[in-house]
Amino acid sequence: MSWPEDLGSVHAVRPLWASAWRRFRRNKMAMAGLAFLVALVVAAVLAPWITRYGPTEGIEGAYRQPPSWAHPFGTDKIGRDVFSRVVYGARVSLRIGFASTVISVVIGLLFGAVAGFFGGLVDTLIMRLTDVFLAIPYIVLAIAIAAVAGRSEHSIIVVLGLTGWLGLARIVRASFLSLKQLEYVEAARAMGYSRARIMFRHILPNAGQPVIVYSTVLIGGVILSEAALSYLGVGPQAPTPAWGLMVSEGKGDLARSAHLLLLPGGAICLTVLAFMLVGDGLRDALDPKLI
Amino acid sequence: MSDGLIEVRGSGPGAELGPPLLVATDLVKDFPLRGGVFGRTTGRISAVAGVSLTVRRGETLSLVGESGCGKSTTGRLLLNLIRPTAGTVRFDGLDLATLSGKELTHARRRFQIVFQDPYATLNPRMTIGATLGEPLRVHFGWKAARRAERVRQLLDTVGLAPQYANRFPHEFSGGQRQRVGIARALALEPELIVLDEPVSALDVSIQAGIINLLQRLQDELGLAYVLIAHDLSVVQHLSHRVAVMYLGKVVETGPAEALFSSPAHPYTQALLSAVPVPDPEIQRDRRRLVLSGEPPSPADPPSGCRFRTRCWKAEARCTELEPELVERGIGHRVACHFPHVVVDPLG
C-alpha cells in the first residue's frame, strides 16, 4: 500500500528496524562480533581465491611446519596447509550452523506458536514432547543417527536441528501466551480473522524479537556442538576440513606443534563468541521497551 | 435535580428508539479455578450470573458497576468473543452460539468493539493504514487502491489526517490511538459497537473529544452502543438506558433519566452519591452513601441478595431469598426486597 504524500515535516516515518540498528551500532562489542562474522562469511565464500592450496592437498616435504610466510597457519602432519583448512572449515561450520538453526527455528516456531495459541490439551502434549526431547542427550542421538545413516554433514545437521528447537518452542510459547491476551489480538478476533492470520500476522511479528536473538545465539551453540561431535568422530569424516576434526587430529602433537590444535580451536572460540556478542547486541537493540 | 450535572440524552426512554437489535437472555459465565498438581477444577468464579439485556438500534445501553462486577465479561459475551456457560445472545434474530464458523465471521461485520487501553489496542508492527485496511481486505477482498480510499475516509471520520495512514501506532498519543481504534471498529460499517471503557485511560481533556466523537457517530450512522464504564458522568452523557451490575448480576436497569433521577436500589444510590457535583455548596451539603468493605469474592458469592453484605438495609430475608428484577416504572426494574426511591439523590 502506498500513500503519495506525507505531512512531511515534524514526524517522518521511522521504521522500527532503523532505530534498532542505531542502537546496535552503539554497542562496540556487538559491532566487533558482527565485523568478525562478516569477515568469516566473506572468507568462506571466497575461500578458493584467498587460499593458495586446496584444503585436502598435501604438500610434499612440508610436514608439521610452524606458521611461516608460505603457510601462515603452518602445515599438519601430512603436509596440508592449515590456513586453507581453517578457511574451508568455516564453510562447513557456517553451513551446519545455519542449516540446523533453520530447522530448529521452523520446528520451534510451529510447535511454540500452536502450543501458546491453542493452550489446553494441545499445549500440554507439545510441552511434554519437548520434555521428552530434552531428556535425550544430543550426543547419544548423534551417535545413534551416525550409526544408522553414516557419518556426514547431513546427519549432523539433522541431529542438531532436531535437538535445538526445544528452547525456541518454549520462548515462542511464552510470547504467544502473553501476546494473545492483548487487546489488538482480541480486536483481530472481533474482526473475524482466521486463526492462521491472527497467529502469523498479529502475534508472530510481535514475538519475533526473542526468536531472532535466540536464533543468533543458537547458531553459535550449534557450531560448538558440531565441533564437539566432529572431535568425537561422529561428525563429517576426514579429510573434510571441519574445525572439530582438526582439533581432534592436532591434539596428539600438542608439545611440538601446538598450532595444529590452537588455530582451529581459536577459530571455533572466536566464531561462537562472535555469535553470542551479536545476539547480546540484538537483544539490547530490539528491546521493545526502548522503541 | 441539580442543574448542570444530569443531562440525559434524548427526550424519552429508549422504548421510542428502534426495534431490538441485540437480545441477551440469562447469560452466565463461570471461569474454572484450577489448582493442585493435575490442574483439577477446584472452584468456579461466577463472573456473570444470569444477565439479560436488550439493545435497540441506535440507542446506548450502559453497563455500570465496580471493577470486577462482570461488565467487561458481559461485553465480550455479547460479541461471542468468549463463549457463555449458559444463556443465549441473539443479534438481529441470529443465535450467535449456533452459527457456523463462516456464518459467525460474516456476522462479525455487524458488531464491533472499542477497547480501553489505547496502548494495547493497536498492533505495534502494523501501520495505521494496514490496521484499518485489513478488515476490508479480509471481508470484502478490496484491492489496495480502494482500501486506501476507504482508510482515508475512515481517518477523516474520526478526525485524523488521512496522511497518518502510513504511521505506526507509537507515533500517536493515547487520544489519537483511541480514534484509530474507533475507526477500525467502523471499518466494516457495523450496527452495534461495544465500547469497553473507551475513555477511562485518557486524560480528562481528551475524554470530551472522544465522547463527542462517539455521540456524533451515533447520530450520523445510527449506531447502537453498549457502553461499559465506571465513570457515571460519562454514562450520563451518552446513555439512553443504563444497567447497573453488582457481582455478576444486574441489580437495576431502566431509562437513564429515571435511573439517575430516582434510583431505587441501594447500590445505585451509593454509586450516584459518589458522583461529584460541580457546585461546591450542594456538594458540601449532600449526603454521601459510602459503602464499607470490598465486594465479596465472585468465587464464593453470598447467599440470597449478592449485595446484602454491604447493604445498610439488609435483613434476614435478604440472606434467604434472592430478589428478582421487578418492574417499578416504565422499563425501570429493580432487584431489591426493600426498594426505596430516593428522589433527587444528589440534592
XYZ file of C-alpha atoms in Angstrom:
638
model
C 0.000 0.000 0.000
C 1.329 3.428 -0.671
C 0.093 6.868 0.020
C 1.699 9.505 -2.109
C 2.159 12.335 0.320
C 3.145 12.629 3.930
C 2.663 15.512 6.287
C 6.362 15.722 5.764
C 7.838 17.933 8.382
C 7.851 17.023 12.038
C 7.371 13.275 12.214
C 8.934 11.311 9.447
C 8.091 7.635 9.335
C 10.700 5.896 11.420
C 10.698 2.181 10.760
C 11.335 0.117 13.855
C 14.357 -1.544 12.281
C 16.154 1.714 11.681
C 16.088 2.666 15.340
C 17.149 -0.850 16.329
C 20.149 -0.590 14.015
C 21.023 2.785 15.532
C 21.118 1.239 18.998
C 23.007 -1.826 17.780
C 25.711 0.336 16.240
C 26.429 1.975 19.566
C 27.343 -1.413 21.108
C 31.057 -1.808 20.362
C 31.346 -5.468 21.381
C 28.383 -6.431 19.220
C 29.796 -4.488 16.291
C 33.140 -6.269 16.724
C 31.313 -9.591 16.679
C 29.381 -8.576 13.597
C 32.583 -7.457 11.832
C 34.205 -10.798 12.596
C 31.209 -12.722 11.274
C 31.052 -10.656 8.109
C 34.777 -11.288 7.543
C 34.253 -15.001 8.225
C 31.378 -15.272 5.767
C 33.335 -13.388 3.102
C 36.355 -15.636 3.671
C 34.206 -18.761 3.467
C 32.558 -17.626 0.233
C 35.833 -16.526 -1.366
C 37.882 -19.451 0.002
C 39.324 -20.615 -3.345
C 40.588 -17.091 -4.047
C 42.192 -16.322 -0.715
C 43.975 -19.624 -0.169
C 46.950 -20.890 -2.105
C 46.415 -24.605 -1.514
C 43.396 -26.864 -1.532
C 42.108 -27.937 1.886
C 42.916 -31.596 1.332
C 46.003 -31.112 -0.788
C 49.178 -32.493 0.741
C 52.393 -30.600 0.083
C 55.402 -32.798 -0.461
C 58.072 -32.331 2.196
C 56.204 -29.718 4.234
C 55.113 -31.768 7.236
C 54.164 -30.266 10.561
C 55.700 -26.879 9.836
C 55.164 -23.961 12.213
C 53.457 -20.822 10.841
C 55.545 -19.067 8.216
C 55.058 -16.665 5.272
C 54.395 -19.557 2.918
C 51.971 -21.219 5.337
C 50.563 -18.558 7.705
C 48.945 -21.221 9.948
C 51.630 -23.829 9.304
C 51.066 -27.320 7.946
C 49.828 -30.539 9.521
C 51.442 -33.942 9.752
C 50.559 -34.943 6.216
C 51.561 -31.608 4.752
C 48.204 -29.866 4.343
C 48.063 -26.083 4.638
C 46.250 -25.336 7.918
C 45.175 -21.859 6.800
C 43.372 -23.347 3.811
C 41.766 -25.950 6.023
C 40.579 -23.358 8.565
C 39.126 -21.134 5.832
C 37.378 -24.033 4.122
C 36.360 -25.277 7.576
C 34.396 -22.027 8.027
C 32.221 -23.171 5.126
C 31.439 -26.432 6.870
C 30.751 -24.801 10.237
C 28.595 -21.994 8.863
C 26.660 -24.362 6.637
C 25.896 -26.671 9.524
C 25.235 -23.744 11.879
C 22.732 -22.023 9.606
C 21.039 -25.105 8.193
C 20.365 -26.788 11.504
C 19.282 -23.489 13.083
C 16.766 -23.003 10.275
C 15.366 -26.467 11.013
C 15.212 -25.654 14.740
C 13.518 -22.297 14.152
C 10.872 -23.757 11.870
C 10.033 -26.586 14.268
C 10.284 -24.373 17.359
C 8.090 -21.629 15.902
C 5.447 -24.049 14.773
C 5.225 -26.039 17.995
C 5.628 -22.989 20.231
C 3.016 -20.974 18.346
C 0.479 -23.787 18.325
C 1.056 -24.616 21.997
C 0.797 -20.995 23.148
C -2.109 -20.055 20.926
C -4.386 -23.019 21.492
C -3.392 -23.839 25.064
C -5.147 -26.619 26.924
C -4.532 -30.204 25.859
C -2.545 -29.270 22.732
C -0.235 -27.168 24.868
C 0.230 -29.951 27.416
C 1.027 -32.519 24.726
C 3.580 -30.332 22.968
C 5.273 -29.305 26.171
C 5.555 -32.927 27.326
C 7.037 -33.749 23.922
C 9.729 -31.117 24.443
C 10.409 -32.598 27.882
C 10.954 -35.982 26.259
C 13.357 -34.459 23.742
C 15.181 -32.593 26.494
C 15.789 -35.896 28.226
C 17.713 -37.263 25.217
C 21.341 -36.057 25.170
C 22.121 -34.848 21.666
C 25.461 -36.655 21.631
C 23.766 -40.005 22.136
C 21.236 -39.167 19.433
C 24.045 -38.097 17.106
C 25.941 -41.332 17.624
C 22.766 -43.308 17.001
C 21.971 -41.434 13.785
C 25.582 -41.602 12.615
C 25.489 -45.348 13.188
C 22.343 -45.712 11.107
C 22.782 -43.095 8.387
C 26.530 -42.889 8.319
C 28.841 -40.030 9.271
C 28.095 -36.992 7.201
C 27.373 -33.301 7.309
C 23.699 -34.021 6.638
C 23.227 -36.298 9.608
C 24.878 -33.685 11.849
C 22.515 -31.015 10.514
C 19.519 -33.229 11.174
C 20.665 -34.162 14.671
C 21.394 -30.601 15.734
C 18.247 -29.293 14.023
C 16.095 -31.824 15.827
C 17.598 -31.076 19.236
C 17.910 -27.298 19.035
C 14.245 -26.294 18.774
C 13.240 -27.017 22.372
C 14.303 -23.720 23.877
C 12.825 -21.842 20.941
C 9.497 -23.590 21.290
C 9.344 -22.550 24.936
C 10.219 -18.943 24.166
C 7.673 -18.705 21.360
C 5.021 -20.364 23.503
C 5.613 -17.912 26.336
C 5.379 -14.943 23.964
C 2.175 -16.259 22.437
C 0.651 -16.856 25.851
C 1.168 -13.254 26.865
C 0.520 -11.644 23.476
C -2.753 -13.440 22.823
C -4.248 -11.622 25.821
C -3.588 -8.218 24.299
C -6.402 -6.095 23.017
C -5.197 -5.924 19.437
C -5.355 -9.700 19.254
C -8.848 -9.611 20.684
C -9.683 -6.919 18.135
C -8.473 -9.255 15.397
C -10.780 -11.941 16.767
C -13.652 -9.477 16.864
C -12.955 -8.779 13.191
C -13.483 -12.450 12.459
C -9.958 -13.061 11.162
C -8.833 -16.652 10.727
C -6.686 -18.273 13.388
C -3.778 -18.522 10.982
C -3.972 -14.799 10.243
C -4.111 -13.935 13.936
C -1.216 -16.251 14.777
C 1.115 -15.304 11.962
C 0.210 -11.715 11.171
C -0.789 -10.312 14.524
C 1.058 -12.336 17.147
C 4.179 -13.721 15.486
C 5.686 -10.410 14.301
C 5.452 -9.164 17.870
C 7.037 -12.339 19.211
C 9.886 -12.113 16.729
C 12.487 -10.281 18.778
C 13.323 -13.029 21.269
C 13.296 -15.504 18.391
C 15.866 -13.500 16.440
C 18.075 -13.124 19.492
C 17.793 -16.769 20.476
C 18.454 -17.991 16.930
C 21.620 -15.914 16.659
C 22.992 -17.362 19.867
C 21.799 -20.790 18.771
C 23.955 -20.675 15.615
C 26.989 -20.218 17.851
C 25.855 -23.080 20.069
C 25.306 -25.341 17.069
C 28.786 -24.613 15.736
C 30.208 -25.533 19.134
C 28.155 -28.761 19.228
C 29.245 -29.574 15.707
C 32.885 -29.147 16.744
C 32.295 -31.391 19.750
C 30.680 -34.081 17.594
C 33.439 -33.853 14.988
C 36.016 -34.138 17.748
C 34.301 -37.296 18.967
C 34.380 -38.627 15.446
C 30.633 -38.545 14.900
C 30.703 -35.596 12.532
C 31.985 -35.176 8.991
C 34.628 -37.709 8.013
C 38.273 -36.992 7.389
C 39.612 -35.431 5.220
C 36.716 -32.924 5.389
C 38.140 -29.675 6.809
C 35.861 -29.482 9.869
C 37.249 -27.488 12.787
C 36.380 -30.064 15.418
C 38.018 -32.774 13.383
C 41.169 -30.669 13.019
C 41.334 -30.117 16.772
C 40.985 -33.842 17.234
C 43.767 -34.564 14.742
C 46.051 -31.947 16.253
C 45.697 -32.995 19.890
C 48.423 -35.659 19.664
C 51.192 -33.209 18.886
C 50.431 -30.514 21.403
C 54.004 -30.303 22.661
C 55.711 -29.993 19.275
C 53.068 -28.307 17.087
C 50.514 -26.552 19.237
C 49.299 -24.534 16.253
C 47.537 -27.627 14.862
C 45.197 -27.531 17.842
C 45.180 -23.877 18.805
C 44.397 -22.334 15.426
C 41.259 -24.316 14.536
C 40.315 -24.227 18.240
C 40.709 -20.449 18.183
C 38.518 -20.270 15.085
C 35.761 -22.150 16.947
C 36.084 -19.912 20.010
C 36.051 -16.660 18.091
C 33.129 -17.678 15.878
C 30.982 -18.833 18.792
C 31.911 -15.731 20.776
C 31.026 -13.505 17.819
C 27.561 -15.055 17.527
C 26.989 -14.598 21.260
C 28.076 -10.962 21.135
C 25.827 -10.221 18.175
C 22.953 -11.994 19.904
C 23.543 -9.916 23.027
C 23.649 -6.726 20.999
C 20.454 -7.667 19.209
C 18.686 -8.289 22.485
C 19.501 -4.794 23.685
C 18.799 -3.189 20.315
C 15.449 -4.898 19.811
C 14.106 -4.328 23.314
C 10.565 -3.157 22.590
C 10.522 -1.022 25.713
C 13.024 1.315 24.103
C 11.082 1.806 20.897
C -32.128 17.605 40.452
C -29.244 19.952 40.355
C -28.730 21.862 37.187
C -25.741 21.313 35.016
C -24.967 17.808 36.107
C -27.520 15.472 34.733
C -28.124 15.889 31.072
C -29.645 12.652 29.998
C -29.735 12.148 26.269
C -32.910 12.107 24.259
C -36.301 13.232 25.388
C -37.843 9.968 26.426
C -36.949 6.457 27.437
C -35.229 4.164 24.989
C -38.501 2.481 24.145
C -39.081 5.103 21.483
C -35.975 4.064 19.610
C -35.723 1.238 17.104
C -36.565 -2.453 17.396
C -34.380 -4.785 19.468
C -31.048 -5.410 17.764
C -29.310 -7.449 20.410
C -31.107 -9.609 22.933
C -29.133 -11.430 25.591
C -31.008 -13.903 27.742
C -29.836 -15.311 31.082
C -26.135 -15.070 30.248
C -23.925 -16.994 32.643
C -20.150 -17.172 32.562
C -18.146 -19.187 35.050
C -14.387 -19.371 34.945
C -12.940 -22.555 36.433
C -10.373 -22.137 39.184
C -7.615 -24.659 38.746
C -5.257 -25.866 41.397
C -3.318 -28.836 42.616
C -0.788 -30.946 40.784
C -3.031 -32.090 37.958
C -4.802 -28.792 37.362
C -8.123 -30.088 38.547
C -11.005 -27.688 38.774
C -11.150 -26.664 42.396
C -13.791 -23.977 42.164
C -15.628 -21.593 39.925
C -15.554 -17.852 39.576
C -19.002 -16.712 38.737
C -18.209 -13.663 36.601
C -21.625 -13.232 35.046
C -24.577 -14.853 36.801
C -27.710 -14.591 34.709
C -27.734 -11.294 32.856
C -30.480 -10.397 30.387
C -30.162 -7.303 28.251
C -31.776 -5.755 25.214
C -30.167 -3.184 22.954
C -32.230 -1.406 20.352
C -30.998 0.085 17.126
C -29.490 3.494 17.589
C -29.524 3.511 21.368
C -26.837 3.437 24.009
C -27.140 0.921 26.796
C -24.603 1.468 29.555
C -23.288 -1.211 31.855
C -22.008 0.326 35.057
C -20.543 -1.069 38.237
C -17.343 -1.502 40.184
C -14.360 -3.195 38.603
C -14.749 -6.932 38.818
C -18.534 -6.848 38.631
C -18.546 -8.672 35.282
C -19.373 -5.808 32.959
C -16.423 -6.350 30.633
C -17.074 -10.084 30.592
C -20.671 -9.333 29.677
C -19.495 -7.118 26.828
C -17.326 -9.918 25.449
C -20.135 -12.429 25.818
C -22.390 -10.164 23.777
C -19.893 -10.309 20.895
C -19.209 -14.021 21.310
C -15.552 -13.257 21.992
C -15.918 -15.648 24.878
C -18.485 -18.408 24.961
C -21.174 -18.241 27.626
C -21.522 -21.086 30.120
C -25.259 -20.732 29.683
C -27.724 -18.373 28.059
C -28.110 -17.032 24.560
C -27.225 -13.946 22.593
C -29.360 -13.103 19.598
C -28.153 -10.462 17.212
C -30.926 -9.354 14.907
C -32.535 -12.747 15.431
C -29.354 -14.775 14.871
C -28.378 -17.017 17.762
C -24.619 -16.452 17.828
C -23.879 -19.748 19.578
C -25.414 -21.804 16.771
C -23.700 -20.089 13.854
C -21.050 -21.977 11.899
C -17.556 -20.542 11.734
C -18.217 -18.957 8.373
C -21.565 -17.511 9.381
C -20.063 -16.099 12.558
C -17.219 -14.489 10.609
C -19.787 -12.948 8.311
C -21.904 -11.762 11.236
C -18.892 -10.165 12.910
C -19.045 -7.336 10.380
C -22.165 -6.167 12.136
C -20.833 -5.797 15.694
C -17.506 -4.450 16.798
C -15.638 -3.428 19.911
C -13.529 -0.493 21.066
C -11.074 -1.234 23.866
C -9.945 0.551 26.966
C -6.170 0.652 26.645
C -5.090 2.830 23.715
C -1.554 1.464 24.040
C -2.585 -2.184 23.607
C -5.404 -1.761 21.140
C -3.256 -1.400 18.006
C -0.744 -3.871 16.597
C 2.597 -2.060 17.053
C 4.067 -3.693 13.947
C 1.355 -2.525 11.573
C 0.845 0.932 10.167
C -2.458 2.611 10.859
C -3.342 2.152 7.188
C -2.627 -1.582 7.368
C -4.665 -1.945 10.563
C -7.648 -0.136 9.061
C -7.313 -1.735 5.626
C -7.015 -5.319 6.831
C -10.718 -5.900 7.591
C -11.622 -4.501 4.163
C -9.262 -6.943 2.530
C -10.365 -9.926 4.605
C -14.105 -9.307 4.432
C -14.572 -7.573 1.100
C -11.425 -8.574 -0.806
C -10.817 -4.979 -1.847
C -7.720 -4.023 -3.809
C -5.121 -1.663 -2.381
C -6.369 1.487 -4.077
C -9.926 1.027 -2.921
C -8.788 0.184 0.609
C -6.599 3.284 0.697
C -9.567 5.429 -0.269
C -11.725 3.954 2.469
C -8.898 4.296 5.021
C -8.648 7.999 4.225
C -12.355 8.337 4.660
C -12.295 6.478 7.991
C -9.476 8.621 9.337
C -11.355 11.711 8.277
C -14.494 10.435 10.020
C -12.702 10.120 13.348
C -10.951 13.453 12.976
C -7.457 12.343 11.966
C -5.467 13.495 8.948
C -5.558 10.933 6.111
C -1.798 11.221 5.816
C -1.452 9.424 9.138
C -2.168 6.143 7.374
C 1.478 5.227 6.919
C 2.477 5.931 10.512
C 2.990 3.370 13.224
C 0.988 3.402 16.479
C 3.952 4.515 18.602
C 3.896 7.829 16.794
C 0.484 8.712 18.208
C -0.885 9.974 21.503
C -3.380 7.985 23.549
C -6.332 10.025 22.308
C -5.259 9.643 18.678
C -4.822 5.901 19.113
C -8.284 5.675 20.578
C -9.609 7.451 17.487
C -7.824 4.896 15.317
C -9.408 2.142 17.429
C -12.808 3.688 16.758
C -12.029 3.974 13.042
C -11.128 0.284 12.989
C -14.434 -0.586 14.642
C -16.232 1.496 11.995
C -14.395 -0.020 9.034
C -16.958 -2.727 8.341
C -19.933 -0.423 8.940
C -21.262 -2.258 11.996
C -24.661 -1.748 13.543
C -23.515 -2.146 17.123
C -20.292 -1.306 18.913
C -19.329 -2.414 22.404
C -17.356 0.403 23.995
C -15.287 -1.140 26.775
C -14.246 1.790 28.976
C -13.441 3.862 25.882
C -12.222 6.933 27.713
C -11.157 5.810 31.177
C -7.488 5.533 30.197
C -7.408 9.015 28.674
C -6.727 12.440 30.130
C -9.869 14.271 31.092
C -9.177 16.939 28.490
C -9.038 14.282 25.771
C -12.087 12.415 27.048
C -14.545 15.090 25.982
C -13.316 14.945 22.383
C -13.778 11.174 22.224
C -17.204 11.341 23.858
C -18.365 13.973 21.382
C -16.998 11.886 18.526
C -18.883 8.816 19.740
C -22.062 10.822 20.083
C -21.707 12.331 16.608
C -21.057 8.919 15.062
C -24.157 7.523 16.711
C -26.295 10.332 15.378
C -24.841 10.153 11.881
C -24.596 6.395 11.458
C -27.458 5.221 13.678
C -25.101 3.005 15.700
C -26.176 1.138 18.784
C -23.673 1.249 21.644
C -23.117 -0.946 24.647
C -21.074 1.353 26.848
C -19.114 -0.288 29.622
C -17.962 2.293 32.122
C -17.464 3.061 35.746
C -17.406 6.826 35.331
C -21.013 7.865 35.804
C -20.518 11.338 34.343
C -19.581 9.720 31.029
C -22.512 7.343 31.314
C -24.953 10.176 31.994
C -23.697 11.991 28.966
C -24.039 9.141 26.478
C -26.724 6.767 27.696
C -30.312 6.184 26.770
C -30.637 3.267 29.120
C -28.486 2.022 31.964
C -27.977 -1.355 33.620
C -26.232 -1.347 36.994
C -24.274 -4.519 37.707
C -23.065 -5.884 41.008
C -21.101 -9.123 41.322
C -22.261 -10.563 38.019
C -25.898 -9.558 38.240
C -27.974 -6.668 37.027
C -29.432 -5.019 40.138
C -31.221 -2.139 38.484
C -31.985 -1.183 34.936
C -34.018 1.485 33.277
C -34.102 4.595 31.142
C -31.135 6.762 32.034
C -33.377 9.648 33.081
C -35.420 7.583 35.501
C -32.450 5.740 36.886
C -30.409 8.826 37.563
C -33.269 10.877 38.970
C -34.882 8.201 41.091
C -32.591 5.272 41.786
C -34.325 2.561 43.775
C -31.591 0.058 44.525
C -29.332 0.919 47.457
C -26.249 0.095 45.375
C -27.286 2.501 42.625
C -27.953 5.139 45.254
C -24.495 4.674 46.692
C -22.899 4.832 43.238
C -24.733 8.007 42.351
C -23.896 9.661 45.622
C -20.234 9.272 44.722
C -20.582 11.382 41.584
C -19.143 14.808 42.285
C -21.443 17.770 41.754
C -19.912 20.832 40.132
C -21.459 23.132 42.738
C -19.457 23.365 45.958
C -22.448 24.338 48.096
C -24.551 21.419 47.014
C -21.536 19.172 47.208
C -20.939 20.212 50.814
C -24.496 19.658 51.958
C -25.338 16.430 50.208
C -25.397 13.154 51.989
C -22.861 10.665 50.680
C -23.523 6.983 50.959
C -20.184 5.343 51.453
C -20.190 1.576 51.207
C -17.967 -0.234 53.619
C -15.708 -3.088 52.659
C -14.887 -4.742 49.392
C -17.221 -6.619 47.083
C -17.350 -10.293 48.089
C -15.342 -12.828 46.091
C -17.127 -13.984 42.947
C -15.755 -17.456 43.701
C -17.987 -17.585 46.756
C -20.899 -15.192 46.329
C -23.189 -14.531 49.318
C -26.493 -16.351 49.574
C -29.671 -14.521 48.706
C -29.061 -10.969 47.607
C -25.470 -10.597 46.467
C -25.328 -7.034 47.750
C -26.545 -7.780 51.275
C -23.053 -7.924 52.841
C -22.560 -4.235 52.155
C -26.148 -3.047 52.314
C -27.405 -0.899 55.174
C -30.931 -2.181 54.661
C -30.146 -5.876 54.752
C -32.476 -8.069 56.801
C -32.908 -11.779 57.296
C -34.951 -12.078 54.142
C -32.074 -10.813 52.023
C -29.938 -13.728 53.185
C -32.577 -16.281 52.337
C -34.158 -15.117 49.142
C -32.554 -13.709 46.051
C -34.531 -10.703 44.839
C -35.851 -10.799 41.270
C -35.803 -7.848 38.923
C -39.210 -6.257 39.444
C -40.799 -3.626 37.255
C -41.183 -0.316 39.080
C -41.848 2.100 36.284
C -41.751 2.164 32.513
C -38.814 -0.077 31.757
C -37.376 0.605 35.213
C -36.653 -2.643 37.018
C -35.012 -3.224 40.379
C -33.757 -6.332 42.143
C -34.206 -5.451 45.815
C -36.527 -6.569 48.583
C -36.678 -3.085 50.018
C -36.527 -0.725 47.107
C -36.972 2.833 48.108
C -36.925 5.605 45.643
C -34.803 8.477 46.725
C -35.990 11.388 44.721
C -33.150 13.684 43.887
C -30.335 11.615 45.356
C -27.790 14.271 44.578
C -29.552 17.063 46.432
